[in-house]
Amino acid sequence: MFKQLGLIGCGLMGGSFALALKEAGLVDKVIGYSKSPTTTDKARQLGVIDQVAESALLAVSGADIVLLAVPVAATDATLRAIRHLVTPATLFMDVGSTKRDVVDAVRRVLKERAPAFVPAHPIAGKEQAGVQHADAQLYRDRQVILTPIAQTDAGLVDKARAVWTAVGAHVQVMTPEAHDAAFAAVSHLPHLLAFAYMAGLLQQKDSEQFLALAGPGFRDFTRIAASDPAIWRDILIANREEVIKQSERFRGALGVLEKALQDCHGEALEALIQGVSQARSHWRLSSGARHN
Amino acid sequence: MFKQLGLIGCGLMGGSFALALKEAGLVDKVIGYSKSPTTTDKARQLGVIDQVAESALLAVSGADIVLLAVPVAATDATLRAIRHLVTPATLFMDVGSTKRDVVDAVRRVLKERAPAFVPAHPIAGKEQAGVQHADAQLYRDRQVILTPIAQTDAGLVDKARAVWTAVGAHVQVMTPEAHDAAFAAVSHLPHLLAFAYMAGLLQQKDSEQFLALAGPGFRDFTRIAASDPAIWRDILIANREEVIKQSERFRGALGVLEKALQDCHGEALEALIQGVSQARSHWRLSSGARHN
């Protein structure tokens, strides 16, 4: 399918993509670039990439497929570094968890070259980051959201869909706006709330004794509070408008529950809990939705 | 150790206690009472109880150990029903998730008979309620918090400790106030937040599409939102003062995070996440803390 993958960012997401393409026999050669030479060395030793590129631009040179797998805040600078080699002869994609900021950068930096770029968000991940955890199966049975814009080349969207499908993922197309609104609601806000909850707990002088009494409910509720600080700083800031909208909505719902509590209004409280408890009991993880 | 257990409430918690005592050879006979005759019939068929009592008072008659395993809101009425047979010759305990309301009811209803009652909170549970899920191992390696008051008989506290230890639990003694403050922080508030988060999500017209995109982070964060509405209505109302205090603290912490987001203050945001992420990564479930 492809001769050469240019991989920019050789971490868990990028490394897993390279391995998946290799395993599926979809690519002959992988050239990788990372900000840190230690990472590219490790990636080469592990057979994730075949050759180290000295720059992002050199990783693109000669590639017919390019994956940007860098933190979302680095998208702009990365696009600037490679834009001279961006043409629709090559499929360019990213793996960012937010999409409006990515398409803004694509429009701003790539301008008339924007059609070559197909924004993508594979809903996949692992607790541990780093190329040493790269896994050819990471995208199998996971959802991948593509968020093309008006000028995106339709042929490249089809190609992107084919690649992700070939590595076992289920592809959905959405607008960047719908994507960011949905993930603010089901992923970014829960992270913000888990961070806030832990912060409020840790401020208390008895927090150590409290934590010693915490059980499995606490464990599951706060698991996402252990997420990577730099990655979540970037995601929350990139999608801050939607996240703050969701947070306001949440505050409203919390206020209604608090009011029922303050008034000892048992019936209202039970009805509210009944509604959410039923909805949550019926919810099932979609085939593919395996995001952190 | 005991001749006869009087079990008031033959659900998961009570039924498991009866089975655990039987398995450990600590009791000769179990007499059970439940509000619903279907429950006692099932409990007898399953061998959880040996004999059905027609009332709570009759379950107490002749018992040298009595367990109240009823919803916390039913504590007062249950104590009224049995008070004439409450004497320190018998060990009386409950299993409620809140303790200030229980000791209030004990003082108010039992008065000079209060010394016979040792308030207890076994930190154990299962996703599914009901006597059919009763399990002799439910309390093994779990924490049990005893919250005696000034007038509680010290010999009965020792006896309570011995029983729970004999069924495999780890016993801690705390004041009812310290207990309720701690569980408001690590259990009741997370439930309130999970309920509020789900309520805010479900109000939105796109909630179905959003839910279809939700992944494992959402799954774990909202697991406790599927909890039993009547039980959680009672717990939250019984402990509302502490829960509202914790919720205010949480709102403060959320406000700080929102402010950092609104100001695009990446450094502050990352520092905040870094702190909670580290604390959460280092936290481990205590031996025994297996509460929902």
Coordinates of N, CA, C and O in Angstrom, one line a residue, chain B residues 218-290:
Chain B
F218 N -14.2 7.1 30.9 CA -15.6 7.4 31.2 C -16.1 6.2 32.0 O -16.8 6.3 33.0
R219 N -15.9 5.0 31.5 CA -16.4 3.8 32.2 C -16.0 3.7 33.7 O -16.9 3.5 34.5
D220 N -14.8 3.9 34.0 CA -14.3 3.8 35.3 C -14.8 5.0 36.2 O -15.2 4.8 37.3
F221 N -14.7 6.2 35.6 CA -15.1 7.4 36.3 C -16.6 7.4 36.7 O -17.0 7.9 37.8
T222 N -17.4 6.7 35.9 CA -18.9 6.8 36.2 C -19.4 5.5 36.7 O -20.6 5.3 36.9
R223 N -18.5 4.5 37.0 CA -19.0 3.2 37.5 C -19.9 3.4 38.7 O -21.0 2.8 38.8
I224 N -19.5 4.2 39.7 CA -20.3 4.4 40.9 C -21.6 5.2 40.6 O -22.5 5.1 41.5
A225 N -21.8 5.8 39.5 CA -23.1 6.4 39.2 C -24.2 5.4 39.0 O -25.4 5.8 39.0
A226 N -23.8 4.1 38.8 CA -24.9 3.1 38.6 C -25.3 2.5 40.0 O -26.0 1.5 40.0
S227 N -24.9 3.2 41.1 CA -25.2 2.6 42.4 C -26.7 2.7 42.7 O -27.5 3.4 42.1
D228 N -27.1 2.0 43.8 CA -28.5 1.9 44.1 C -29.1 3.2 44.6 O -28.6 3.8 45.6
P229 N -30.1 3.7 44.0 CA -30.7 5.0 44.3 C -31.2 5.2 45.7 O -30.9 6.2 46.4
A230 N -31.9 4.2 46.3 CA -32.4 4.3 47.6 C -31.3 4.3 48.7 O -31.4 5.1 49.6
I231 N -30.4 3.4 48.5 CA -29.2 3.4 49.4 C -28.5 4.7 49.4 O -28.2 5.2 50.5
W232 N -28.2 5.2 48.2 CA -27.4 6.4 48.2 C -28.2 7.7 48.5 O -27.6 8.6 49.1
R233 N -29.5 7.7 48.3 CA -30.3 8.7 48.8 C -30.1 8.8 50.3 O -29.8 9.9 50.9
D234 N -30.3 7.7 51.0 CA -30.1 7.6 52.5 C -28.7 8.1 53.0 O -28.6 8.8 53.9
I235 N -27.7 7.5 52.3 CA -26.3 7.8 52.8 C -26.1 9.3 52.6 O -25.6 10.0 53.5
L236 N -26.4 9.9 51.4 CA -26.1 11.3 51.2 C -26.9 12.2 52.1 O -26.4 13.2 52.6
I237 N -28.2 11.9 52.4 CA -29.0 12.7 53.3 C -28.5 12.6 54.7 O -28.3 13.6 55.4
A238 N -28.2 11.4 55.1 CA -27.7 11.1 56.5 C -26.4 11.9 56.7 O -26.2 12.4 57.8
N239 N -25.5 12.0 55.7 CA -24.2 12.6 55.9 C -24.2 14.0 55.2 O -23.1 14.4 54.8
R240 N -25.3 14.6 55.0 CA -25.3 15.8 54.1 C -24.4 16.9 54.5 O -23.8 17.6 53.7
E241 N -24.3 17.1 55.8 CA -23.4 18.3 56.3 C -22.0 18.1 55.8 O -21.4 19.0 55.2
E242 N -21.5 16.9 56.0 CA -20.1 16.6 55.6 C -20.0 16.6 54.1 O -19.0 17.0 53.5
V243 N -21.0 16.0 53.4 CA -20.9 15.9 52.0 C -20.9 17.3 51.4 O -20.1 17.6 50.4
I244 N -21.8 18.2 51.9 CA -21.8 19.5 51.3 C -20.5 20.3 51.6 O -20.0 21.0 50.7
K245 N -20.0 20.1 52.8 CA -18.6 20.7 53.1 C -17.6 20.3 52.0 O -16.8 21.0 51.5
Q246 N -17.6 18.9 51.8 CA -16.6 18.4 50.8 C -16.9 18.9 49.4 O -16.0 19.2 48.6
S247 N -18.2 19.1 49.1 CA -18.6 19.5 47.8 C -18.1 21.0 47.6 O -17.7 21.4 46.5
E248 N -18.2 21.8 48.6 CA -17.8 23.2 48.5 C -16.3 23.3 48.3 O -15.8 24.0 47.5
R249 N -15.6 22.4 49.0 CA -14.1 22.3 48.8 C -13.8 21.9 47.4 O -12.9 22.5 46.7
F250 N -14.5 21.0 46.9 CA -14.3 20.5 45.5 C -14.6 21.7 44.5 O -13.8 21.9 43.6
R251 N -15.7 22.4 44.7 CA -16.0 23.5 43.8 C -14.9 24.5 43.8 O -14.6 25.1 42.7
G252 N -14.3 24.8 45.0 CA -13.1 25.7 45.0 C -12.0 25.2 44.1 O -11.4 25.9 43.3
A253 N -11.6 23.9 44.3 CA -10.5 23.3 43.5 C -10.9 23.3 42.0 O -10.0 23.6 41.2
L254 N -12.1 23.1 41.7 CA -12.5 23.1 40.3 C -12.4 24.5 39.7 O -11.9 24.7 38.6
G255 N -12.8 25.5 40.5 CA -12.7 26.9 40.1 C -11.2 27.3 39.8 O -11.0 28.0 38.8
V256 N -10.3 26.8 40.6 CA -8.9 27.1 40.3 C -8.4 26.5 39.0 O -7.8 27.2 38.2
L257 N -8.8 25.3 38.7 CA -8.5 24.7 37.4 C -9.2 25.4 36.3 O -8.5 25.7 35.2
E258 N -10.4 25.8 36.4 CA -11.1 26.5 35.4 C -10.5 27.8 35.1 O -10.4 28.3 33.9
K259 N -10.0 28.5 36.2 CA -9.4 29.8 36.0 C -8.1 29.6 35.2 O -7.8 30.4 34.3
A260 N -7.3 28.6 35.5 CA -6.1 28.4 34.8 C -6.4 28.1 33.3 O -5.7 28.5 32.4
L261 N -7.5 27.4 33.0 CA -7.9 27.1 31.7 C -8.3 28.4 30.9 O -7.8 28.6 29.8
Q262 N -9.2 29.1 31.6 CA -9.7 30.4 31.0 C -8.5 31.3 30.6 O -8.5 32.0 29.6
D263 N -7.5 31.4 31.5 CA -6.4 32.3 31.3 C -5.3 31.6 30.4 O -4.3 32.2 30.2
C264 N -5.6 30.4 29.9 CA -4.6 29.6 29.2 C -3.2 29.6 29.9 O -2.2 29.7 29.3
H265 N -3.3 29.4 31.2 CA -2.1 29.4 32.1 C -1.6 28.0 32.2 O -1.8 27.3 33.2
G266 N -0.9 27.6 31.1 CA -0.4 26.2 31.0 C 0.5 25.8 32.1 O 0.3 24.6 32.6
E267 N 1.3 26.6 32.6 CA 2.3 26.2 33.7 C 1.5 25.9 35.0 O 1.8 24.9 35.6
A268 N 0.6 26.8 35.3 CA -0.2 26.6 36.5 C -1.0 25.3 36.4 O -1.1 24.5 37.4
L269 N -1.6 25.1 35.3 CA -2.4 24.0 35.0 C -1.6 22.7 35.1 O -2.0 21.7 35.8
E270 N -0.5 22.7 34.5 CA 0.4 21.5 34.5 C 0.9 21.2 35.9 O 0.9 20.0 36.4
A271 N 1.2 22.3 36.7 CA 1.7 22.1 38.1 C 0.6 21.4 38.9 O 0.8 20.5 39.7
L272 N -0.6 21.9 38.7 CA -1.8 21.4 39.5 C -2.0 19.9 39.1 O -2.1 19.1 40.0
I273 N -2.0 19.6 37.8 CA -2.2 18.2 37.4 C -1.1 17.3 37.9 O -1.3 16.2 38.3
Q274 N 0.1 17.9 37.8 CA 1.3 17.1 38.2 C 1.2 16.7 39.7 O 1.4 15.5 40.0
G275 N 0.7 17.6 40.5 CA 0.6 17.3 42.0 C -0.4 16.1 42.2 O -0.1 15.2 42.9
V276 N -1.6 16.3 41.6 CA -2.6 15.2 41.8 C -2.3 13.9 41.1 O -2.5 12.8 41.7
S277 N -1.6 14.0 40.0 CA -1.3 12.8 39.2 C -0.3 12.0 40.0 O -0.4 10.8 40.1
Q278 N 0.7 12.7 40.6 CA 1.7 11.9 41.4 C 1.1 11.3 42.6 O 1.3 10.1 42.9
A279 N 0.2 12.1 43.3 CA -0.4 11.6 44.5 C -1.2 10.3 44.2 O -1.2 9.3 44.8
R280 N -2.0 10.4 43.1 CA -2.9 9.3 42.7 C -2.1 8.1 42.2 O -2.4 7.0 42.5
S281 N -0.9 8.4 41.5 CA -0.1 7.2 41.1 C 0.5 6.5 42.3 O 0.7 5.3 42.2
H282 N 0.8 7.2 43.4 CA 1.4 6.5 44.5 C 0.4 5.9 45.4 O 0.7 5.1 46.3
W283 N -0.9 6.3 45.3 CA -1.9 5.7 46.2 C -2.1 4.2 45.9 O -2.1 3.8 44.7
R284 N -2.3 3.4 46.9 CA -2.6 2.0 46.8 C -3.8 1.7 47.6 O -3.9 2.2 48.7
L285 N -4.7 0.8 47.1 CA -5.8 0.3 47.9 C -5.3 -0.4 49.1 O -4.5 -1.3 49.0
S286 N -5.7 0.1 50.3 CA -5.3 -0.5 51.5 C -5.8 -1.9 51.6 O -6.9 -2.2 51.1
S287 N -5.1 -2.8 52.3 CA -5.6 -4.1 52.5 C -6.9 -3.9 53.2 O -7.0 -3.3 54.3
G288 N -7.9 -4.4 52.6 CA -9.2 -4.3 53.3 C -10.1 -3.2 52.8 O -11.3 -3.4 52.9
A289 N -9.6 -2.2 52.2 CA -10.5 -1.1 51.7 C -11.2 -1.5 50.4 O -10.6 -1.3 49.3
R290 N -12.3 -2.1 50.5 CA -12.9 -2.7 49.3 C -14.4 -2.1 49.2 O -15.3 -2.8 48.8

